Amino acid sequence: MSQLENKTFDQKITRRDLIKVFGATAVAGTGIFGASSKAFAKNAQHVVVLGGGVGGSTFAKYLRFADPDVKITIIEQYPEYITCLRSNDVIVGMHTLDELTFNLDTIKSKYNVNVVIDKVIGADYDKKTVRTEKGETFSYDKLVVSPGIDFKFEDYEGYDAEMAEGKFPHAYKAGPQTLELRRQLLAVPKGGTAIIAPPQNPFRCPPGPYERASFFAEHFKKHNPTAKLIVLDPKDRFTKDGPFKKAWERLYGYKTDNALIEWVSGSDGGRVVRLDAKNMMVETDGGDYKADLINIIPNQRAGVLAQKIGLTNDSGWCPIERNTMESSLHKDVYVLGDSSIADAMPKSGYSANSQAKVCARAVADTLKGEQPGTAIYSNVCYSLAGENYGVSIAAIYEVRDGLIQPKGESAGVSPITDKVTQPILEAVYQKNWQREFVKDVFS
């Protein structure tokens, strides 16, 4: 983790900070403090980035900090990007999708990055080119891929991608499914039942299903107090389960006769194996459950693009060199974010952001013929167990014994205390953290 990453989000990053980290020459040429119209030399090295989400946008921005002379092109399929971060809020009306929607205009103008809206359909690693649906071919010196996730619908009998776009949205990629799940939540009848079925590890945003469960329970508490949520989980533990369960006890009567939320672990038969869409029922290892709303969040693997261009191994994810994020399968290709095998690091937006910064420094060093340094990564994640009840987790990661592992005693989860103000303050921190995080990525 760089000196720049060590600054807290509520501190203003100044020109002096950037010069300390990247050097005066790099900062002067970037247009960071005003749009740059720099024209690149014909022999300028070219870095192509596939994907303009959190990982890809952060990488392009921080590579520009590190090297004013490299040519950078982002190829992104969609003109706008909706962050999964805070998309659970949309389901219960705390945010709108518009508030979570960003584009690459600032990355393009402020950091002198070429942005192409097109779909990549293939890569030739020998020729170092990528092809797009519109018939263009892009040559690269370095290729950076941030492809997100794909879903393993085949793990659930009776469930598929088409059903997810209709009556059974997973809503784990923010967009129309998010709005459909909101509509369904509002339509749960008095005294009705909702089911959330989280995926097996590893998956994007490990606290996400449990934050969503909390929001469902809070909604029922306010608007439908005789309704109930059942969480059917294939796992026996989940991220931040201690503070989440304590919040459920305090807010939703968890483990009481009148609980608004019930959690069924994998050991107790919580794994969903089949969806009976006609009868609005799921079959689990422990029996059948009928509900008015069924939200299956499928098991996951690396994004479709990563699979298509040969960046995955038998695990379904993308193996990487831990100090640089370079693919273990193809030289001069780097994989960021959820699709990568990053060991103990969670598949989170903050992880992708941290990996992108490390990768940007490594790519800049390599292009200059220098040896990349040893990586230090970080992750911070705030979740809400209610609109004004926050829980968090944070850790620093180092490469040790060939794996990305927590550094010393750096990992920490919200402590469980009797201080009434603690979760309230964490909820405030969460809102500020989200706002500053997206600025770091897209501004």
Short mmCIF file of C-alpha atoms in Angstrom, two decimals:
data_model
loop_
_atom_site.label_atom_id
_atom_site.label_comp_id
_atom_site.label_asym_id
_atom_site.label_seq_id
_atom_site.Cartn_x
_atom_site.Cartn_y
_atom_site.Cartn_z
CA MET A 1 0.00 0.00 0.00
CA SER A 2 1.44 3.38 -0.98
CA GLN A 3 1.78 6.52 1.12
CA LEU A 4 -1.19 7.85 -0.81
CA GLU A 5 -3.40 4.91 0.20
CA ASN A 6 -2.43 5.44 3.83
CA LYS A 7 -4.18 8.80 3.88
CA THR A 8 -7.66 8.61 5.31
CA PHE A 9 -10.53 9.35 2.96
CA ASP A 10 -11.49 12.55 4.75
CA GLN A 11 -8.06 14.09 4.12
CA LYS A 12 -7.57 16.11 0.97
CA ILE A 13 -4.93 14.68 -1.38
CA THR A 14 -2.65 17.49 -2.48
CA ARG A 15 -0.11 17.94 -5.26
CA ARG A 16 2.60 17.52 -2.64
CA ASP A 17 1.21 14.10 -1.66
CA LEU A 18 1.25 12.96 -5.28
CA ILE A 19 4.79 14.21 -5.84
CA LYS A 20 5.96 12.30 -2.76
CA VAL A 21 4.52 9.07 -4.14
CA PHE A 22 4.95 9.35 -7.90
CA GLY A 23 7.58 12.06 -8.46
CA ALA A 24 7.32 15.61 -9.77
CA THR A 25 7.74 14.71 -13.44
CA ALA A 26 4.93 12.17 -13.38
CA VAL A 27 2.52 14.53 -11.65
CA ALA A 28 3.36 17.49 -13.87
CA GLY A 29 2.51 15.67 -17.07
CA THR A 30 -0.75 14.07 -16.10
CA GLY A 31 -3.28 16.85 -16.16
CA ILE A 32 -4.39 15.72 -12.71
CA PHE A 33 -5.09 19.30 -11.68
CA GLY A 34 -6.68 20.26 -14.98
CA ALA A 35 -7.38 18.44 -18.24
CA SER A 36 -4.32 17.49 -20.26
CA SER A 37 -4.14 17.69 -24.02
CA LYS A 38 -0.85 15.85 -24.20
CA ALA A 39 -0.27 14.06 -27.50
CA PHE A 40 1.55 10.76 -27.19
CA ALA A 41 4.59 9.87 -29.25
CA LYS A 42 4.09 7.38 -32.08
CA ASN A 43 6.35 4.94 -30.27
CA ALA A 44 4.63 5.43 -26.90
CA GLN A 45 3.97 2.21 -25.05
CA HIS A 46 0.31 1.26 -25.01
CA VAL A 47 -1.61 -0.18 -22.08
CA VAL A 48 -5.09 -1.48 -22.90
CA VAL A 49 -7.61 -1.92 -20.08
CA LEU A 50 -10.63 -4.18 -20.53
CA GLY A 51 -13.40 -3.01 -18.23
CA GLY A 52 -14.12 0.46 -16.91
CA GLY A 53 -15.53 -0.42 -13.51
CA VAL A 54 -13.79 0.02 -10.17
CA GLY A 55 -10.66 -1.95 -11.05
CA GLY A 56 -10.20 -0.67 -14.58
CA SER A 57 -10.92 2.99 -13.83
CA THR A 58 -8.69 3.05 -10.75
CA PHE A 59 -5.88 1.40 -12.68
CA ALA A 60 -6.05 3.88 -15.58
CA LYS A 61 -6.08 6.86 -13.23
CA TYR A 62 -3.17 5.67 -11.11
CA LEU A 63 -1.12 4.53 -14.07
CA ARG A 64 -1.41 8.07 -15.38
CA PHE A 65 -0.13 9.32 -12.02
CA ALA A 66 2.86 7.01 -12.40
CA ASP A 67 3.65 7.59 -16.10
CA PRO A 68 2.68 10.71 -18.10
CA ASP A 69 4.01 9.27 -21.35
CA VAL A 70 2.25 5.91 -21.65
CA LYS A 71 -0.82 5.68 -23.89
CA ILE A 72 -3.84 4.24 -22.07
CA THR A 73 -7.01 2.88 -23.66
CA ILE A 74 -10.03 1.60 -21.74
CA ILE A 75 -12.43 -0.63 -23.66
CA GLU A 76 -15.76 -0.82 -21.85
CA GLN A 77 -18.92 -2.46 -23.12
CA TYR A 78 -21.37 -0.02 -21.52
CA PRO A 79 -21.35 3.81 -21.53
CA GLU A 80 -22.40 3.89 -17.86
CA TYR A 81 -21.39 1.82 -14.85
CA ILE A 82 -23.65 1.16 -11.84
CA THR A 83 -21.73 0.35 -8.69
CA CYS A 84 -22.78 -2.74 -6.78
CA LEU A 85 -21.56 -0.81 -3.77
CA ARG A 86 -24.70 0.51 -2.02
CA SER A 87 -27.06 -1.20 -4.46
CA ASN A 88 -28.76 -2.92 -1.50
CA ASP A 89 -29.80 0.58 -0.42
CA VAL A 90 -31.78 0.94 -3.64
CA ILE A 91 -33.91 -2.09 -2.76
CA VAL A 92 -35.23 -0.31 0.34
CA GLY A 93 -35.29 3.21 -1.09
CA MET A 94 -32.22 4.72 0.61
CA HIS A 95 -30.53 5.38 -2.75
CA THR A 96 -31.56 5.53 -6.39
CA LEU A 97 -29.75 3.80 -9.21
CA ASP A 98 -28.98 7.21 -10.70
CA GLU A 99 -26.98 8.05 -7.58
CA LEU A 100 -24.88 4.92 -8.13
CA THR A 101 -24.32 5.47 -11.85
CA PHE A 102 -21.00 6.75 -13.19
CA ASN A 103 -19.28 7.16 -16.54
CA LEU A 104 -15.72 7.49 -17.79
CA ASP A 105 -15.90 11.14 -18.87
CA THR A 106 -13.60 12.38 -16.10
CA ILE A 107 -11.13 9.53 -16.53
CA LYS A 108 -11.01 10.40 -20.24
CA SER A 109 -10.64 14.17 -20.00
CA LYS A 110 -8.74 14.66 -16.76
CA TYR A 111 -6.25 11.82 -17.12
CA ASN A 112 -5.86 11.72 -20.90
CA VAL A 113 -7.22 8.21 -21.34
CA ASN A 114 -8.72 6.96 -24.60
CA VAL A 115 -12.15 5.46 -23.90
CA VAL A 116 -13.76 3.04 -26.37
CA ILE A 117 -17.34 1.85 -25.83
CA ASP A 118 -17.32 -1.59 -27.43
CA LYS A 119 -17.38 -5.27 -26.50
CA VAL A 120 -14.17 -7.32 -26.56
CA ILE A 121 -14.66 -10.65 -28.30
CA GLY A 122 -11.16 -12.09 -28.43
CA ALA A 123 -7.47 -11.76 -27.62
CA ASP A 124 -4.31 -12.96 -29.37
CA TYR A 125 -1.56 -13.17 -26.77
CA ASP A 126 1.16 -13.97 -29.30
CA LYS A 127 0.38 -10.91 -31.40
CA LYS A 128 -0.57 -8.89 -28.30
CA THR A 129 -3.88 -7.72 -29.71
CA VAL A 130 -7.55 -7.67 -28.68
CA ARG A 131 -10.55 -7.63 -31.02
CA THR A 132 -13.90 -5.95 -30.50
CA GLU A 133 -17.42 -6.59 -31.69
CA LYS A 134 -17.33 -3.51 -33.92
CA GLY A 135 -14.38 -4.96 -35.83
CA GLU A 136 -11.52 -2.97 -34.31
CA THR A 137 -8.18 -4.45 -33.29
CA PHE A 138 -6.07 -2.90 -30.54
CA SER A 139 -2.38 -3.66 -30.05
CA TYR A 140 -0.95 -3.49 -26.56
CA ASP A 141 2.30 -3.67 -24.65
CA LYS A 142 0.44 -4.51 -21.46
CA LEU A 143 -3.13 -5.74 -21.14
CA VAL A 144 -5.13 -5.23 -17.94
CA VAL A 145 -8.41 -7.09 -17.51
CA SER A 146 -11.03 -6.30 -14.87
CA PRO A 147 -13.95 -8.54 -15.92
CA GLY A 148 -16.10 -8.85 -12.78
CA ILE A 149 -18.03 -12.04 -12.09
CA ASP A 150 -20.27 -14.64 -13.71
CA PHE A 151 -22.94 -16.83 -12.09
CA LYS A 152 -23.12 -20.63 -11.82
CA PHE A 153 -26.83 -21.13 -12.38
CA GLU A 154 -26.15 -24.79 -13.11
CA ASP A 155 -25.63 -25.32 -9.36
CA TYR A 156 -29.40 -24.91 -8.84
CA GLU A 157 -31.90 -27.19 -10.48
CA GLY A 158 -34.76 -25.19 -11.95
CA TYR A 159 -32.93 -21.84 -11.96
CA ASP A 160 -31.25 -20.09 -14.89
CA ALA A 161 -30.16 -16.70 -16.21
CA GLU A 162 -33.45 -16.06 -17.97
CA MET A 163 -35.40 -16.57 -14.73
CA ALA A 164 -33.01 -14.18 -12.98
CA GLU A 165 -33.98 -11.51 -15.49
CA GLY A 166 -37.64 -12.15 -14.69
CA LYS A 167 -39.43 -13.24 -11.54
CA PHE A 168 -36.37 -14.45 -9.60
CA PRO A 169 -33.71 -11.71 -9.74
CA HIS A 170 -30.47 -12.27 -7.92
CA ALA A 171 -29.79 -8.50 -8.10
CA TYR A 172 -26.08 -9.09 -7.53
CA LYS A 173 -25.19 -6.92 -10.50
CA ALA A 174 -26.80 -3.56 -9.97
CA GLY A 175 -29.39 -2.52 -12.54
CA PRO A 176 -32.91 -3.57 -13.58
CA GLN A 177 -32.82 -6.62 -11.32
CA THR A 178 -32.24 -4.33 -8.34
CA LEU A 179 -35.44 -2.45 -9.13
CA GLU A 180 -37.37 -5.68 -9.66
CA LEU A 181 -36.27 -7.01 -6.29
CA ARG A 182 -37.40 -3.74 -4.70
CA ARG A 183 -40.80 -4.12 -6.35
CA GLN A 184 -41.10 -7.66 -5.02
CA LEU A 185 -40.09 -6.67 -1.50
CA LEU A 186 -42.76 -3.97 -1.42
CA ALA A 187 -45.31 -6.53 -2.66
CA VAL A 188 -44.70 -9.15 0.06
CA PRO A 189 -48.16 -9.64 1.65
CA LYS A 190 -48.89 -9.05 5.30
CA GLY A 191 -47.53 -11.98 7.24
CA GLY A 192 -45.66 -13.20 4.15
CA THR A 193 -42.25 -14.82 3.86
CA ALA A 194 -39.13 -13.86 1.95
CA ILE A 195 -36.08 -16.02 1.31
CA ILE A 196 -32.51 -14.93 0.65
CA ALA A 197 -30.11 -17.70 -0.36
CA PRO A 198 -26.46 -16.52 -0.26
CA PRO A 199 -23.79 -18.25 -2.39
CA GLN A 200 -20.96 -20.52 -1.38
CA ASN A 201 -17.49 -18.97 -0.97
CA PRO A 202 -15.80 -17.32 -2.76
CA PHE A 203 -18.11 -14.63 -4.10
CA ARG A 204 -18.36 -10.89 -4.70
CA CYS A 205 -18.91 -8.71 -1.62
CA PRO A 206 -19.03 -11.33 1.17
CA PRO A 207 -21.13 -9.15 3.54
CA GLY A 208 -23.60 -8.21 0.78
CA PRO A 209 -26.25 -10.93 1.30
CA TYR A 210 -26.32 -10.27 5.05
CA GLU A 211 -26.64 -6.53 4.66
CA ARG A 212 -29.51 -7.24 2.25
CA ALA A 213 -31.07 -9.58 4.81
CA SER A 214 -30.79 -6.82 7.42
CA PHE A 215 -32.53 -4.35 5.13
CA PHE A 216 -35.35 -6.80 4.42
CA ALA A 217 -35.85 -7.30 8.16
CA GLU A 218 -35.80 -3.56 8.82
CA HIS A 219 -38.35 -3.02 6.06
CA PHE A 220 -40.64 -5.66 7.57
CA LYS A 221 -40.21 -4.12 11.03
CA LYS A 222 -41.38 -0.74 9.73
CA HIS A 223 -44.02 -1.76 7.19
CA ASN A 224 -44.96 -5.43 7.56
CA PRO A 225 -44.18 -6.59 11.11
CA THR A 226 -45.87 -9.99 10.76
CA ALA A 227 -43.70 -10.91 7.76
CA LYS A 228 -40.48 -12.88 8.09
CA LEU A 229 -37.17 -13.35 6.30
CA ILE A 230 -35.39 -16.71 6.12
CA VAL A 231 -31.71 -16.79 5.14
CA LEU A 232 -30.82 -20.19 3.67
CA ASP A 233 -27.04 -20.39 3.72
CA PRO A 234 -24.69 -23.11 2.42
CA LYS A 235 -22.05 -21.88 4.93
CA ASP A 236 -21.66 -22.15 8.69
CA ARG A 237 -19.91 -18.78 9.05
CA PHE A 238 -19.98 -15.54 7.11
CA THR A 239 -18.07 -12.26 7.03
CA LYS A 240 -18.77 -10.04 10.04
CA ASP A 241 -21.24 -12.63 11.36
CA GLY A 242 -20.59 -11.67 14.99
CA PRO A 243 -21.62 -8.01 14.72
CA PHE A 244 -24.33 -8.80 12.17
CA LYS A 245 -25.99 -11.35 14.44
CA LYS A 246 -25.73 -9.02 17.43
CA ALA A 247 -27.44 -6.33 15.33
CA TRP A 248 -30.15 -8.81 14.35
CA GLU A 249 -30.72 -9.60 18.02
CA ARG A 250 -30.93 -5.92 18.95
CA LEU A 251 -33.02 -4.78 16.02
CA TYR A 252 -35.04 -7.73 14.72
CA GLY A 253 -35.50 -10.18 17.60
CA TYR A 254 -33.13 -12.76 16.15
CA LYS A 255 -33.39 -16.14 17.94
CA THR A 256 -36.66 -15.22 19.62
CA ASP A 257 -40.17 -16.51 18.94
CA ASN A 258 -41.06 -13.24 17.20
CA ALA A 259 -37.90 -12.91 15.16
CA LEU A 260 -38.16 -11.05 11.86
CA ILE A 261 -35.13 -12.92 10.57
CA GLU A 262 -34.06 -16.57 10.72
CA TRP A 263 -30.66 -17.83 9.57
CA VAL A 264 -30.28 -21.50 8.58
CA SER A 265 -26.65 -22.62 8.33
CA GLY A 266 -25.19 -25.17 5.95
CA SER A 267 -24.82 -27.71 8.77
CA ASP A 268 -28.52 -27.31 9.49
CA GLY A 269 -29.47 -27.95 5.87
CA GLY A 270 -29.44 -24.39 4.55
CA ARG A 271 -27.92 -25.09 1.12
CA VAL A 272 -30.44 -24.51 -1.68
CA VAL A 273 -30.30 -27.16 -4.39
CA ARG A 274 -33.51 -26.61 -6.36
CA LEU A 275 -36.02 -23.92 -7.23
CA ASP A 276 -39.65 -24.88 -7.78
CA ALA A 277 -40.75 -21.71 -9.56
CA LYS A 278 -44.33 -22.79 -10.12
CA ASN A 279 -45.00 -23.41 -6.44
CA MET A 280 -42.70 -20.60 -5.15
CA MET A 281 -40.64 -23.10 -3.20
CA VAL A 282 -36.97 -23.96 -2.74
CA GLU A 283 -35.55 -27.35 -1.85
CA THR A 284 -32.57 -27.42 0.50
CA ASP A 285 -30.43 -30.13 2.04
CA GLY A 286 -32.71 -29.86 5.06
CA GLY A 287 -36.13 -29.70 3.44
CA ASP A 288 -38.48 -27.46 1.47
CA TYR A 289 -39.31 -23.81 2.09
CA LYS A 290 -42.20 -21.92 0.54
CA ALA A 291 -42.11 -18.12 0.20
CA ASP A 292 -43.68 -15.08 -1.41
CA LEU A 293 -40.27 -13.73 -2.49
CA ILE A 294 -37.28 -15.90 -3.40
CA ASN A 295 -33.89 -14.24 -3.87
CA ILE A 296 -31.23 -16.79 -4.83
CA ILE A 297 -27.76 -15.25 -5.13
CA PRO A 298 -25.94 -17.86 -7.24
CA ASN A 299 -22.49 -19.29 -6.73
CA GLN A 300 -19.92 -17.39 -8.75
CA ARG A 301 -16.83 -17.59 -10.96
CA ALA A 302 -14.69 -15.21 -13.01
CA GLY A 303 -16.45 -12.96 -15.50
CA VAL A 304 -17.45 -14.24 -18.95
CA LEU A 305 -14.69 -12.26 -20.67
CA ALA A 306 -12.02 -13.85 -18.49
CA GLN A 307 -13.34 -17.29 -19.40
CA LYS A 308 -13.62 -16.45 -23.08
CA ILE A 309 -10.04 -15.20 -23.47
CA GLY A 310 -8.45 -18.01 -21.46
CA LEU A 311 -7.53 -16.37 -18.17
CA THR A 312 -9.19 -18.91 -15.84
CA ASN A 313 -8.00 -22.24 -14.50
CA ASP A 314 -9.95 -25.25 -13.21
CA SER A 315 -11.12 -23.27 -10.17
CA GLY A 316 -13.14 -20.97 -12.41
CA TRP A 317 -11.05 -17.99 -11.30
CA CYS A 318 -7.94 -16.28 -12.68
CA PRO A 319 -4.55 -17.23 -11.20
CA ILE A 320 -2.17 -14.29 -10.75
CA GLU A 321 1.33 -13.42 -9.57
CA ARG A 322 0.68 -11.97 -6.13
CA ASN A 323 3.07 -9.00 -6.18
CA THR A 324 1.92 -7.57 -9.52
CA MET A 325 -1.51 -9.06 -10.41
CA GLU A 326 0.02 -10.41 -13.63
CA SER A 327 -1.73 -13.48 -14.99
CA SER A 328 0.02 -16.76 -14.23
CA LEU A 329 -1.19 -18.04 -17.61
CA HIS A 330 -0.26 -15.22 -20.01
CA LYS A 331 2.70 -12.84 -19.87
CA ASP A 332 2.05 -9.07 -19.94
CA VAL A 333 -1.60 -9.63 -19.00
CA TYR A 334 -2.93 -8.55 -15.60
CA VAL A 335 -6.20 -9.45 -13.88
CA LEU A 336 -7.83 -7.19 -11.29
CA GLY A 337 -10.70 -7.44 -8.89
CA ASP A 338 -13.32 -10.11 -8.33
CA SER A 339 -12.08 -12.49 -11.05
CA SER A 340 -8.57 -12.88 -9.62
CA ILE A 341 -7.39 -15.49 -7.15
CA ALA A 342 -6.26 -13.18 -4.37
CA ASP A 343 -6.26 -15.74 -1.54
CA ALA A 344 -7.33 -14.10 1.74
CA MET A 345 -8.40 -10.83 0.15
CA PRO A 346 -12.18 -10.58 -0.18
CA LYS A 347 -13.77 -9.94 -3.56
CA SER A 348 -14.73 -6.35 -2.84
CA GLY A 349 -14.67 -3.01 -4.59
CA TYR A 350 -12.04 -1.75 -2.18
CA SER A 351 -9.88 -4.81 -2.89
CA ALA A 352 -10.14 -4.14 -6.62
CA ASN A 353 -9.19 -0.51 -6.01
CA SER A 354 -6.17 -1.51 -3.93
CA GLN A 355 -5.07 -4.17 -6.43
CA ALA A 356 -5.38 -1.65 -9.27
CA LYS A 357 -3.01 0.77 -7.53
CA VAL A 358 -0.43 -1.94 -6.89
CA CYS A 359 -0.79 -3.13 -10.49
CA ALA A 360 -0.44 0.40 -11.88
CA ARG A 361 2.84 0.85 -10.05
CA ALA A 362 4.05 -2.59 -11.19
CA VAL A 363 3.14 -1.93 -14.84
CA ALA A 364 4.78 1.49 -14.77
CA ASP A 365 7.95 0.00 -13.29
CA THR A 366 8.03 -2.83 -15.82
CA LEU A 367 7.51 -0.52 -18.80
CA LYS A 368 10.51 1.49 -17.60
CA GLY A 369 12.61 -1.67 -17.30
CA GLU A 370 12.56 -1.57 -13.50
CA GLN A 371 11.78 -4.39 -11.08
CA PRO A 372 8.36 -4.09 -9.39
CA GLY A 373 8.42 -3.86 -5.62
CA THR A 374 6.76 -6.04 -3.01
CA ALA A 375 3.02 -5.51 -2.85
CA ILE A 376 1.01 -4.39 0.15
CA TYR A 377 -2.77 -4.43 -0.28
CA SER A 378 -5.67 -3.24 1.82
CA ASN A 379 -9.39 -3.71 2.22
CA VAL A 380 -11.97 -1.67 4.11
CA CYS A 381 -15.66 -2.54 4.06
CA TYR A 382 -18.55 -0.83 5.80
CA SER A 383 -21.96 -2.49 5.81
CA LEU A 384 -25.30 -1.52 7.29
CA ALA A 385 -27.33 -3.83 9.50
CA GLY A 386 -29.98 -1.11 9.55
CA GLU A 387 -30.23 2.40 8.19
CA ASN A 388 -28.41 3.79 11.25
CA TYR A 389 -26.49 0.71 12.38
CA GLY A 390 -23.09 0.11 10.79
CA VAL A 391 -20.56 -2.72 10.97
CA SER A 392 -17.12 -2.75 9.42
CA ILE A 393 -14.05 -4.81 8.65
CA ALA A 394 -10.54 -3.74 7.63
CA ALA A 395 -7.22 -5.43 6.96
CA ILE A 396 -3.78 -4.92 5.44
CA TYR A 397 -2.45 -7.77 3.29
CA GLU A 398 1.06 -8.83 2.36
CA VAL A 399 2.49 -11.51 0.11
CA ARG A 400 3.78 -14.25 2.40
CA ASP A 401 4.70 -17.84 1.54
CA GLY A 402 3.46 -17.21 -2.00
CA LEU A 403 -0.03 -16.13 -0.90
CA ILE A 404 -1.80 -12.87 -0.13
CA GLN A 405 -2.40 -13.00 3.62
CA PRO A 406 -3.38 -10.59 6.40
CA LYS A 407 -0.41 -8.69 7.75
CA GLY A 408 0.15 -9.31 11.44
CA GLU A 409 -2.79 -8.27 13.58
CA SER A 410 -4.08 -5.76 11.02
CA ALA A 411 -7.45 -7.43 10.44
CA GLY A 412 -10.29 -6.08 12.51
CA VAL A 413 -14.08 -6.39 12.68
CA SER A 414 -16.41 -4.02 14.52
CA PRO A 415 -16.18 -4.88 18.21
CA ILE A 416 -19.37 -5.85 19.99
CA THR A 417 -19.86 -3.40 22.85
CA ASP A 418 -22.67 -1.85 24.86
CA LYS A 419 -21.89 1.61 23.49
CA VAL A 420 -25.10 2.79 21.83
CA THR A 421 -23.27 5.34 19.69
CA GLN A 422 -20.76 2.92 18.13
CA PRO A 423 -22.97 1.38 15.40
CA ILE A 424 -24.56 4.80 14.78
CA LEU A 425 -21.14 6.31 14.14
CA GLU A 426 -20.18 3.38 11.92
CA ALA A 427 -23.27 4.05 9.82
CA VAL A 428 -22.15 7.68 9.45
CA TYR A 429 -18.65 6.52 8.50
CA GLN A 430 -20.16 4.16 5.93
CA LYS A 431 -21.97 6.95 4.12
CA ASN A 432 -18.87 9.17 4.04
CA TRP A 433 -16.66 6.25 3.03
CA GLN A 434 -18.88 5.38 0.08
CA ARG A 435 -18.94 8.95 -1.18
CA GLU A 436 -15.16 9.38 -1.00
CA PHE A 437 -14.46 5.94 -2.43
CA VAL A 438 -16.32 6.54 -5.67
CA LYS A 439 -14.53 9.88 -6.00
CA ASP A 440 -11.21 8.08 -5.78
CA VAL A 441 -12.31 5.71 -8.54
CA PHE A 442 -14.14 7.92 -11.05
CA SER A 443 -13.05 11.52 -10.34
#
